[in-house]
XYZ file of C-alpha atoms in Angstrom:
683
model
C 13.200 19.092 12.306
C 9.451 19.537 12.713
C 8.760 22.990 14.179
C 6.161 21.727 16.665
C 8.580 19.047 18.025
C 11.520 21.295 18.540
C 9.809 24.396 19.679
C 6.190 23.590 20.760
C 5.519 26.379 23.177
C 7.913 29.365 23.245
C 9.760 30.526 20.175
C 12.927 31.079 22.204
C 12.880 27.523 23.732
C 14.043 24.648 21.565
C 14.546 21.027 22.406
C 17.188 19.651 19.956
C 17.521 16.191 21.665
C 15.749 14.174 18.988
C 17.227 15.945 15.960
C 20.752 16.132 17.479
C 21.098 12.387 17.783
C 19.546 11.555 14.393
C 21.452 14.195 12.467
C 24.728 13.315 14.101
C 24.271 9.652 13.029
C 23.288 10.672 9.457
C 26.342 12.949 9.305
C 28.659 10.182 10.493
C 27.265 7.888 7.786
C 27.856 10.420 5.055
C 24.136 10.916 4.416
C 23.223 14.425 3.317
C 19.817 15.220 4.625
C 17.124 17.555 3.183
C 15.869 19.588 6.073
C 12.135 19.946 6.518
C 10.338 22.175 9.064
C 6.615 22.023 8.241
C 4.797 18.929 6.967
C 1.080 18.991 6.056
C 0.088 21.896 8.298
C 2.182 20.821 11.246
C 3.075 23.790 13.501
C 3.312 24.858 17.154
C 0.189 25.943 18.818
C 1.075 29.640 18.653
C 0.471 29.838 14.947
C -1.249 28.116 11.957
C -1.544 28.292 8.168
C -4.064 31.160 8.369
C -1.809 33.351 10.577
C -0.631 36.378 8.504
C 2.700 36.187 10.403
C 3.146 32.442 9.740
C 6.069 33.084 7.353
C 7.917 35.447 9.682
C 7.599 33.044 12.548
C 8.834 30.134 10.496
C 11.715 32.197 9.298
C 12.765 32.900 12.871
C 12.627 29.215 13.674
C 14.697 28.485 10.619
C 17.439 30.827 11.764
C 17.701 28.845 15.025
C 17.894 25.616 13.042
C 20.583 26.955 10.772
C 22.687 28.247 13.614
C 22.759 24.768 15.092
C 23.090 22.793 11.830
C 25.004 25.057 9.537
C 26.421 22.037 7.604
C 22.935 21.223 6.088
C 22.813 22.622 2.528
C 19.529 21.264 1.121
C 16.135 22.447 2.314
C 12.483 21.685 1.844
C 11.133 24.164 4.503
C 7.450 23.396 3.767
C 6.417 20.114 2.182
C 3.735 20.269 -0.572
C 2.338 23.751 0.230
C -0.366 23.642 -2.521
C -1.544 20.158 -1.505
C -1.492 21.111 2.130
C -3.548 24.214 1.539
C -6.113 22.116 -0.312
C -6.452 19.452 2.340
C -6.185 21.792 5.356
C -7.996 24.888 4.185
C -10.248 23.918 1.257
C -11.362 20.395 2.091
C -11.085 20.748 5.922
C -9.344 17.436 6.529
C -6.180 18.824 8.335
C -5.705 21.657 10.761
C -7.013 24.447 10.680
C -9.930 22.509 9.048
C -11.185 25.410 6.939
C -13.346 24.831 3.883
C -13.473 27.954 1.688
C -11.450 29.332 -1.142
C -10.299 32.448 0.634
C -8.740 30.368 3.400
C -7.129 28.045 0.785
C -5.357 30.897 -0.926
C -4.216 32.446 2.343
C -2.817 29.205 3.539
C -0.946 28.720 0.285
C 0.512 32.333 0.200
C 1.463 32.095 3.955
C 3.341 28.840 3.371
C 5.141 30.351 0.302
C 6.077 33.387 2.445
C 7.397 30.875 5.025
C 9.550 29.232 2.346
C 10.961 32.590 1.315
C 11.704 33.655 4.880
C 13.392 30.317 5.718
C 15.660 30.491 2.649
C 16.682 34.030 3.490
C 17.582 32.996 7.056
C 19.472 29.884 5.835
C 21.287 31.622 3.054
C 22.498 34.265 5.488
C 24.620 31.542 7.049
C 24.918 29.042 4.074
C 24.950 31.163 0.935
C 24.875 28.133 -1.394
C 21.986 26.371 0.332
C 19.503 24.786 -2.156
C 15.768 24.949 -2.069
C 14.147 21.711 -3.213
C 10.476 22.560 -3.378
C 8.052 19.580 -3.514
C 4.405 19.372 -4.445
C 1.960 16.999 -6.138
C 1.556 17.771 -9.857
C -1.579 15.907 -10.744
C -3.336 16.908 -13.927
C -7.069 17.182 -14.362
C -9.020 15.894 -17.236
C -12.809 15.864 -17.834
C -15.826 15.772 -20.005
C -16.607 18.787 -22.218
C -19.162 20.122 -19.713
C -16.587 20.287 -16.927
C -13.839 22.045 -18.888
C -14.048 25.334 -16.955
C -13.213 23.504 -13.782
C -10.544 21.404 -15.584
C -8.841 24.564 -16.804
C -8.926 26.127 -13.306
C -7.520 22.967 -11.760
C -4.709 22.811 -14.279
C -3.792 26.471 -13.711
C -4.003 26.090 -9.917
C -1.648 23.062 -9.783
C 1.337 25.281 -10.623
C 0.592 28.091 -8.200
C 3.062 27.285 -5.451
C 6.059 27.166 -7.728
C 4.661 30.159 -9.738
C 4.610 32.236 -6.510
C 8.205 31.287 -5.649
C 9.281 32.183 -9.224
C 7.742 35.668 -9.116
C 4.983 34.818 -11.526
C 2.045 35.790 -9.338
C 1.451 39.047 -11.150
C -1.448 40.625 -13.098
C -2.007 38.575 -16.188
C -1.562 35.323 -14.453
C -4.749 33.230 -15.013
C -5.387 32.995 -11.252
C -4.031 36.388 -10.068
C -7.473 38.046 -9.864
C -8.807 35.293 -7.624
C -6.017 35.777 -5.068
C -6.364 39.602 -5.334
C -10.073 39.224 -4.760
C -9.292 37.640 -1.382
C -7.153 40.598 -0.259
C -3.735 39.156 -1.102
C -2.524 41.788 -3.577
C 0.071 43.255 -1.236
C 1.584 39.861 -0.397
C 1.637 38.883 -4.100
C 3.553 42.101 -4.909
C 6.250 41.362 -2.205
C 6.671 37.815 -3.608
C 6.825 39.036 -7.169
C 9.491 41.658 -6.370
C 11.787 39.254 -4.501
C 11.352 35.798 -6.133
C 12.865 32.737 -4.560
C 12.827 30.128 -7.376
C 13.576 26.562 -6.395
C 16.965 25.113 -7.213
C 15.226 21.762 -7.805
C 11.494 21.165 -8.385
C 10.402 18.103 -6.511
C 7.479 16.323 -8.225
C 5.401 14.012 -6.171
C 3.204 11.870 -8.342
C 0.847 9.000 -7.552
C -1.585 6.849 -9.416
C -4.299 8.933 -7.770
C -2.727 12.341 -8.695
C -4.270 12.698 -12.192
C -8.055 13.348 -11.906
C -11.047 13.038 -14.168
C -14.237 15.215 -13.807
C -17.545 13.767 -15.035
C -20.910 15.402 -14.700
C -22.624 12.120 -15.506
C -22.913 11.267 -11.821
C -25.453 8.383 -12.220
C -22.670 6.337 -13.595
C -20.775 6.468 -10.294
C -21.542 5.483 -6.692
C -23.532 8.225 -4.770
C -20.557 8.805 -2.327
C -18.500 10.007 -5.219
C -20.801 12.732 -6.378
C -19.994 16.390 -5.705
C -19.314 19.618 -7.581
C -18.158 23.158 -7.362
C -21.472 24.899 -6.583
C -22.113 25.712 -10.239
C -21.918 22.214 -11.796
C -22.359 18.839 -10.155
C -19.697 16.261 -11.086
C -17.692 13.312 -9.920
C -13.952 13.730 -9.216
C -12.297 10.335 -9.778
C -8.868 8.939 -10.691
C -8.097 9.508 -14.357
C -6.422 6.112 -14.574
C -9.751 4.478 -13.749
C -11.542 6.173 -16.773
C -9.346 7.394 -19.557
C -8.606 5.210 -22.514
C -5.681 4.930 -23.175
C -4.411 5.432 -19.583
C -2.654 8.694 -18.797
C 1.096 8.582 -18.672
C 1.028 10.956 -15.722
C 4.535 11.054 -14.367
C 6.131 11.380 -17.858
C 3.749 14.141 -18.760
C 4.479 15.955 -15.450
C 8.218 15.931 -16.015
C 7.874 17.285 -19.539
C 5.423 20.007 -18.558
C 7.362 21.189 -15.491
C 10.627 21.396 -17.510
C 8.875 23.303 -20.321
C 7.360 25.749 -17.805
C 10.398 26.479 -15.561
C 13.524 24.891 -17.078
C 14.607 24.242 -13.523
C 16.192 20.842 -12.516
C 13.702 18.264 -11.384
C 13.655 15.434 -8.853
C 10.969 12.823 -8.596
C 10.618 13.240 -4.840
C 8.074 10.546 -3.948
C 7.644 7.259 -5.655
C 5.395 4.891 -3.815
C 2.441 2.692 -4.532
C 0.537 1.180 -1.659
C -0.271 -2.185 -3.253
C 0.957 -5.686 -3.580
C 4.708 -6.220 -3.597
C 5.260 -6.615 -7.362
C 2.931 -3.590 -8.111
C 5.008 -1.544 -5.659
C 8.118 -2.645 -7.554
C 6.613 -2.118 -10.976
C 5.599 1.460 -10.062
C 9.248 2.183 -9.140
C 10.514 0.580 -12.267
C 8.188 2.649 -14.406
C 9.046 5.863 -12.585
C 12.828 5.163 -13.105
C 12.167 4.464 -16.823
C 10.214 7.769 -17.037
C 13.158 9.629 -15.486
C 15.703 7.942 -17.852
C 13.515 8.729 -20.864
C 13.182 12.348 -19.737
C 16.944 12.722 -19.435
C 17.326 11.367 -22.914
C 14.879 14.039 -24.066
C 16.999 16.746 -22.481
C 15.128 17.227 -19.232
C 17.478 17.637 -16.318
C 16.107 14.994 -13.871
C 18.496 14.754 -10.937
C 17.017 12.134 -8.693
C 14.317 9.544 -8.104
C 13.267 9.187 -4.473
C 11.850 5.877 -2.993
C 9.318 7.313 -0.632
C 8.943 6.308 2.019
C 12.090 4.307 2.894
C 10.391 2.821 5.981
C 6.819 2.904 4.833
C 3.854 5.098 5.766
C 0.746 4.841 7.868
C -2.668 6.371 7.665
C -2.811 7.561 4.106
C -5.759 5.457 3.327
C -7.680 7.670 5.861
C -5.807 10.872 4.827
C -4.278 10.948 8.314
C -7.748 11.761 9.707
C -7.829 8.587 11.786
C -5.647 5.583 12.341
C -5.105 3.692 9.107
C -3.152 1.054 7.320
C 0.602 0.663 7.355
C 2.174 0.374 3.912
C 5.750 -1.013 3.791
C 8.374 1.160 2.079
C 11.732 -0.160 0.832
C 11.865 -1.675 4.385
C 8.984 -3.085 6.394
C 9.107 -1.878 9.926
C 5.732 -3.090 11.027
C 7.373 -5.936 12.959
C 9.448 -3.522 15.051
C 12.731 -3.626 13.115
C 13.561 -2.721 9.468
C 13.072 -5.817 7.315
C 14.322 -5.476 3.681
C 11.699 -6.387 1.107
C 12.078 -7.041 -2.607
C 12.352 -3.279 -3.188
C 15.941 -3.385 -1.910
C 17.499 -5.516 -4.632
C 15.402 -3.681 -7.184
C 16.794 -0.315 -6.136
C 20.324 -1.748 -6.014
C 19.802 -2.924 -9.644
C 18.397 0.434 -10.837
C 21.166 2.423 -9.118
C 23.877 0.321 -10.613
C 22.467 -0.069 -14.084
C 21.838 -3.759 -13.665
C 18.625 -5.069 -15.283
C 16.087 -5.710 -12.587
C 15.862 -9.516 -12.394
C 12.889 -10.538 -10.288
C 10.379 -12.564 -12.395
C 7.462 -10.855 -10.578
C 8.490 -7.635 -12.328
C 7.814 -9.118 -15.781
C 4.069 -8.378 -15.599
C 2.438 -5.042 -16.340
C 1.279 -2.820 -13.537
C -2.465 -2.725 -13.025
C -2.464 0.896 -14.272
C -1.518 -0.503 -17.721
C -4.028 -3.302 -17.860
C -7.757 -3.293 -18.699
C -8.749 -4.091 -15.122
C -7.791 -0.548 -14.198
C -11.032 0.806 -15.691
C -13.649 0.599 -12.991
C -16.075 3.275 -14.334
C -17.328 4.228 -17.815
C -14.300 4.728 -19.980
C -13.693 8.002 -21.722
C -11.348 8.736 -24.766
C -8.110 10.267 -23.701
C -8.088 13.888 -24.901
C -4.356 13.596 -25.757
C -4.186 10.398 -27.846
C -0.842 8.643 -28.117
C 0.426 9.881 -24.650
C 0.094 6.530 -22.889
C 2.933 4.067 -23.074
C 1.698 0.817 -24.728
C 2.158 -2.504 -23.104
C 4.697 -4.322 -25.350
C 4.515 -8.178 -25.341
C 7.782 -9.603 -24.072
C 9.395 -12.984 -24.017
C 7.829 -15.970 -22.304
C 7.653 -15.197 -18.659
C 9.119 -17.483 -16.088
C 6.116 -18.951 -14.166
C 5.248 -19.684 -10.576
C 4.239 -23.315 -10.165
C 1.310 -23.942 -7.940
C 0.541 -27.552 -6.879
C -2.998 -28.282 -5.837
C -5.513 -27.536 -8.657
C -8.373 -29.196 -6.957
C -8.021 -27.521 -3.529
C -9.273 -24.238 -2.021
C -5.781 -22.716 -1.545
C -4.484 -23.785 -5.043
C -7.502 -22.320 -6.834
C -7.339 -19.125 -4.736
C -3.651 -18.653 -5.358
C -4.158 -18.965 -9.072
C -7.017 -16.500 -8.953
C -4.801 -14.100 -7.071
C -1.875 -14.556 -9.416
C -4.081 -13.721 -12.393
C -5.242 -10.488 -10.846
C -1.696 -9.550 -9.978
C -0.374 -10.499 -13.507
C 2.009 -13.070 -12.081
C 2.679 -15.855 -14.546
C 1.580 -19.161 -13.035
C 0.900 -22.772 -13.837
C -1.591 -24.547 -11.642
C -0.980 -28.321 -11.577
C -3.197 -31.212 -10.834
C -2.026 -34.773 -10.098
C -1.862 -35.631 -13.778
C 0.801 -32.931 -14.283
C 2.571 -33.148 -10.880
C 2.016 -36.155 -8.671
C 3.605 -35.698 -5.207
C 3.693 -39.371 -4.787
C 5.966 -39.829 -7.824
C 9.480 -38.421 -7.867
C 9.685 -38.655 -11.632
C 6.569 -36.683 -12.024
C 7.943 -34.021 -9.754
C 11.210 -33.781 -11.646
C 9.433 -33.652 -14.955
C 7.157 -30.817 -13.966
C 10.060 -28.727 -12.576
C 12.284 -29.397 -15.637
C 9.476 -28.723 -18.109
C 8.156 -25.512 -16.686
C 11.315 -24.110 -15.032
C 9.464 -22.085 -12.404
C 11.143 -19.422 -10.315
C 9.265 -20.697 -7.273
C 6.892 -23.461 -6.184
C 3.885 -23.171 -3.966
C 2.624 -26.496 -2.617
C -1.092 -26.056 -1.935
C -1.782 -29.807 -2.252
C -2.453 -31.566 0.986
C -4.518 -34.067 2.888
C -7.035 -31.954 4.637
C -9.530 -34.509 6.112
C -8.452 -34.180 9.725
C -10.745 -36.764 11.161
C -10.116 -39.373 8.436
C -6.382 -39.026 9.193
C -6.807 -40.822 12.423
C -7.689 -44.093 10.623
C -5.461 -43.373 7.542
C -2.365 -41.812 9.103
C 0.025 -43.437 6.637
C -1.820 -41.844 3.595
C -2.024 -38.588 5.437
C 1.674 -38.684 6.209
C 2.529 -39.590 2.629
C 0.654 -36.565 1.286
C 1.486 -33.996 3.888
C 5.025 -34.939 4.767
C 6.684 -37.332 2.212
C 5.329 -35.766 -0.969
C 5.704 -32.196 0.302
C 9.358 -32.937 1.164
C 10.186 -34.680 -2.066
C 8.864 -31.500 -3.870
C 10.991 -29.211 -1.729
C 14.041 -31.334 -2.181
C 13.693 -31.465 -5.979
C 13.142 -27.727 -6.001
C 16.127 -27.030 -3.812
C 18.329 -29.159 -6.191
C 17.317 -26.735 -8.909
C 17.782 -23.512 -6.866
C 14.012 -22.905 -6.747
C 12.236 -21.406 -3.709
C 9.209 -23.150 -2.161
C 6.252 -22.304 -0.052
C 4.545 -25.093 1.998
C 1.525 -24.800 4.271
C 1.322 -25.936 7.835
C -1.306 -25.638 10.605
C -2.068 -24.541 14.041
C -2.732 -28.234 14.767
C 0.985 -28.801 15.214
C 0.392 -27.460 18.765
C -1.355 -29.027 21.652
C -3.220 -25.822 22.727
C -2.013 -25.905 26.378
C -0.491 -22.411 26.340
C -2.576 -19.534 27.509
C -0.994 -17.110 25.058
C -0.854 -17.078 21.215
C 1.585 -19.421 19.642
C 4.695 -17.998 17.994
C 6.938 -19.487 15.348
C 9.543 -20.784 17.813
C 7.155 -22.617 20.084
C 7.791 -26.380 19.985
C 5.451 -28.569 17.951
C 3.342 -30.938 20.206
C 0.609 -32.269 17.899
C -2.389 -34.138 19.314
C -3.426 -36.091 16.302
C -2.340 -37.695 13.001
C -2.942 -34.613 10.856
C -0.894 -32.410 13.208
C 1.854 -35.022 13.354
C 2.098 -35.068 9.467
C 2.500 -31.303 9.323
C 5.024 -31.209 12.083
C 7.102 -33.910 10.360
C 6.903 -31.901 7.105
C 8.208 -28.750 8.893
C 11.088 -30.733 10.371
C 12.021 -32.297 7.093
C 11.910 -29.103 4.963
C 13.427 -26.986 7.669
C 16.851 -28.616 7.286
C 17.081 -28.233 3.522
C 19.337 -25.759 1.789
C 17.757 -22.912 -0.056
C 14.931 -20.529 0.587
C 11.916 -22.521 1.845
C 8.948 -20.780 3.456
C 6.665 -22.732 5.690
C 3.348 -20.827 6.402
C 1.387 -21.822 9.480
C -2.228 -20.712 9.141
C -5.584 -21.846 10.442
C -9.354 -21.671 10.085
C -9.218 -20.157 6.729
C -12.400 -19.079 4.947
C -12.993 -18.012 1.431
C -15.678 -16.495 -0.745
C -14.531 -18.601 -3.645
C -15.567 -22.125 -2.594
C -18.137 -23.732 -0.354
C -15.937 -26.140 1.391
C -15.027 -24.075 4.460
C -16.512 -23.228 7.814
C -17.764 -19.808 6.951
C -19.651 -20.927 3.848
C -21.272 -23.789 5.713
C -22.453 -21.411 8.391
C -23.796 -18.954 5.881
C -25.664 -21.548 3.873
C -27.135 -23.274 6.918
C -28.269 -20.034 8.616
C -29.615 -18.560 5.377
C -31.751 -21.622 5.029
C -33.161 -20.929 8.542
C -31.546 -23.959 10.132
C -29.575 -24.010 13.349
C -25.689 -24.137 13.203
C -23.628 -25.672 15.912
C -20.015 -24.593 16.617
C -17.468 -25.215 19.275
C -17.318 -22.730 22.122
C -14.225 -24.138 23.739
C -11.730 -24.176 20.851
C -9.894 -20.831 20.178
C -8.385 -20.118 16.785
C -7.089 -17.230 14.604
C -9.083 -17.233 11.360
C -7.481 -16.406 7.978
C -9.452 -14.880 5.104
C -8.152 -16.637 1.990
C -7.866 -13.556 -0.305
C -5.730 -11.751 2.336
C -3.734 -14.948 3.020
C -2.940 -15.489 -0.671
C -1.786 -11.911 -1.142
C 0.396 -12.136 2.006
C 1.966 -15.452 0.881
C 2.777 -14.055 -2.575
C 4.305 -10.847 -1.037
C 6.517 -12.890 1.302
C 7.522 -15.254 -1.526
C 8.527 -12.279 -3.687
C 10.478 -10.795 -0.748
C 12.463 -14.063 -0.385
C 11.139 -14.710 3.194
C 12.057 -18.209 4.405
C 11.660 -20.290 7.504
C 8.505 -20.769 9.547
C 5.949 -17.841 9.440
C 2.653 -17.485 11.045
C 0.019 -15.836 8.797
C -3.400 -15.339 10.351
C -5.638 -12.471 11.294
C -5.207 -10.541 14.522
C -7.442 -11.719 17.359
C -8.492 -15.004 18.863
C -12.018 -16.291 18.928
C -13.894 -19.600 19.307
C -15.490 -21.314 16.332
C -18.820 -20.275 17.801
C -17.821 -16.653 17.936
C -16.496 -17.059 14.430
C -19.891 -18.189 13.247
C -21.665 -15.371 15.031
C -19.294 -12.781 13.388
C -19.837 -14.128 9.950
C -23.614 -14.234 10.539
C -23.568 -10.671 11.822
C -21.556 -9.428 8.837
C -23.964 -11.098 6.389
C -27.112 -9.970 8.189
C -28.123 -13.496 9.145
C -29.799 -14.517 12.372
C -27.099 -14.930 15.001
C -29.627 -16.492 17.378
C -29.495 -19.594 15.227
C -25.907 -20.180 16.146
C -25.567 -22.785 18.909
C -22.323 -22.544 20.940
C -21.584 -26.100 22.080
C -18.686 -28.022 23.499
C -16.334 -29.367 20.833
C -16.829 -32.827 22.209
C -20.505 -32.596 21.168
C -19.688 -32.298 17.522
C -18.660 -35.948 17.011
C -15.131 -35.279 15.766
C -12.757 -38.267 15.736
C -9.482 -36.327 15.839
C -8.521 -34.412 18.898
C -8.501 -30.593 18.557
C -6.323 -28.247 20.569
C -8.320 -25.966 22.899
C -6.386 -22.727 22.440
C -4.235 -22.116 19.377
C -4.356 -18.490 18.290
C -1.333 -17.638 16.101
C 1.024 -14.657 16.543
C 4.281 -13.803 14.855
C 7.669 -12.792 16.061
C 8.676 -11.920 12.559
C 5.974 -9.602 11.294
C 2.571 -8.292 12.283
C -0.505 -10.412 11.695
C -2.888 -9.818 8.815
C -5.590 -7.216 9.508
C -7.943 -7.875 12.387
C -10.434 -10.635 12.115
C -13.193 -8.049 12.357
C -11.818 -6.267 9.254
C -11.643 -9.561 7.439
C -15.312 -10.297 8.230
C -16.181 -6.906 6.913
C -14.454 -7.682 3.623
C -16.178 -10.995 3.079
C -19.936 -10.257 3.254
C -20.548 -9.170 -0.343
C -19.762 -12.565 -1.745
C -21.003 -14.467 1.318
C -24.218 -12.499 1.318
C -24.870 -13.419 -2.322
C -24.480 -17.041 -1.406
C -26.760 -16.461 1.591
C -29.467 -14.951 -0.703
C -29.141 -17.965 -3.015
C -29.424 -20.300 -0.141
C -32.510 -18.459 1.205
C -34.076 -18.640 -2.176
C -33.376 -22.400 -2.390
C -34.777 -22.771 1.094
C -37.949 -20.944 0.150
C -38.480 -23.010 -2.961
C -37.970 -26.215 -0.933
C -40.481 -25.041 1.692
C -43.052 -24.288 -1.033
């Protein structure tokens, strides 16, 4: 019941429309909500975190909430008060955008006063109401020269709960700093009437634990900062410490030792690829179970956020990325992802069964270290990676192709066991070879990245194209279905004739113009009627930094050599950046998505505009791009004029502009090599 939504203008005027309908539905379903009033500095315009009367005003609002919803017994009046004070009043990211220590401490104390006032108002009506007080509990590590700041950070991280528990008294390591900012009287009131939480809610992320390092030259310039006395870099401890910190397990043990108050892990989320999202939840659950065995009263693990979150990659300072939660709502309706069966398994004590879980999270692998490693000051705290049984692989057909190689590379980074097959191991033209490969390797899924891709040659060799793209692909899917194995096959925008003036969706009829498109449309029809979970991904115009056999690379190498590059101006497509495409395909495969799915980047542009965008991103001369009619390029196969792809099932990949921005580092390196080669040839 956010304060600013219900009572934005006048304290006596409340609009309960939104909360009435939602809470009535939750109550009817038997869901017991935890009521929240203030989230990350949110507030009506008549107050803010630096208002000395913030707490009194919040308490008055809470009395009105309780009067209306007296059946609610659990409360988190202010979410993450310490974290909010840091980001709103010390770093200046959130309202009121202050950036000094005095404002930080005032913002924190005012929020704690608000919590106390709210609970007094609530308990006047609901005497047994519980306070579940959340905050991030990240720990700070650092080099010897940064230890004064490390000690301060590690004392400060407890301060919100300490104030609620009446510990903000003389003798506290930080009491003098608050007193120095004129907060003595408020500290005395809080100490005399403590309001300890009934449950401590620990929010912990892979970025929560920090490492301070004064050796700034070892880090990018943008990371360098300090406290005014010593210059240092503040980075993620998981990216530096060796062995890696076991942050959540340590936080549970330390919080219990300090307060002996029941604990909930109130936010478990990792904005990452699907299996890493699942592995982080699995590890958090394991930490909670281990803590309970050790005698720590852990009451709950919370999958946050159930429906995902948006904008955290920009700290809510501007529009940002959406990250799916347990459900993905980016397509407009809740779509269960692989987190749903995982949580069912954890909650019922069933071993989580998805093969993608068998790998180690990136935070437990060597690739996590992106800066100079530093010995962990508490050796033996990290959980070792224990080798397990042979993992069930993902089978990828198409070792010689762009997609096959890219998928294998992506699986390696994501620690997904895979086997990449060439024709000698899996021949799509030989049913016995297909059966032998499936029976030998027993994969949990098969991705068919093998295909006939020579669009123009297909016009003269349609039978061979059809055999590879339809017959062989279908034989593989049939054999997999007989063994209960999921499959992924790839189709193309060339199954359409391009006559629509809008983007093509999954349910639009296939009307191919040429032999290549006909082979893909036939494959879709044949696999679409099979039993089992078969995903058909339509994509188009893909470009990759990992091989030179694609349009973008050809453009880069040609322009870098100072030659002109011709591209069609009258054929509109939706490009797909191969690294993004591979990650999306693997996510959807892990989720169990099936049927036809369009995966391409947002936006529609001509091949000529595509070339210009790539040139611009790589700093190459766009004036050398010649926008010409497609008919002037000598193609034998007909191309549809307008085939941008859109999806009814889920949002597109990030915008094409963002994809172009992601590609230049590798493409530019090739450009420099091409320029160098061109210079040598000229000499």
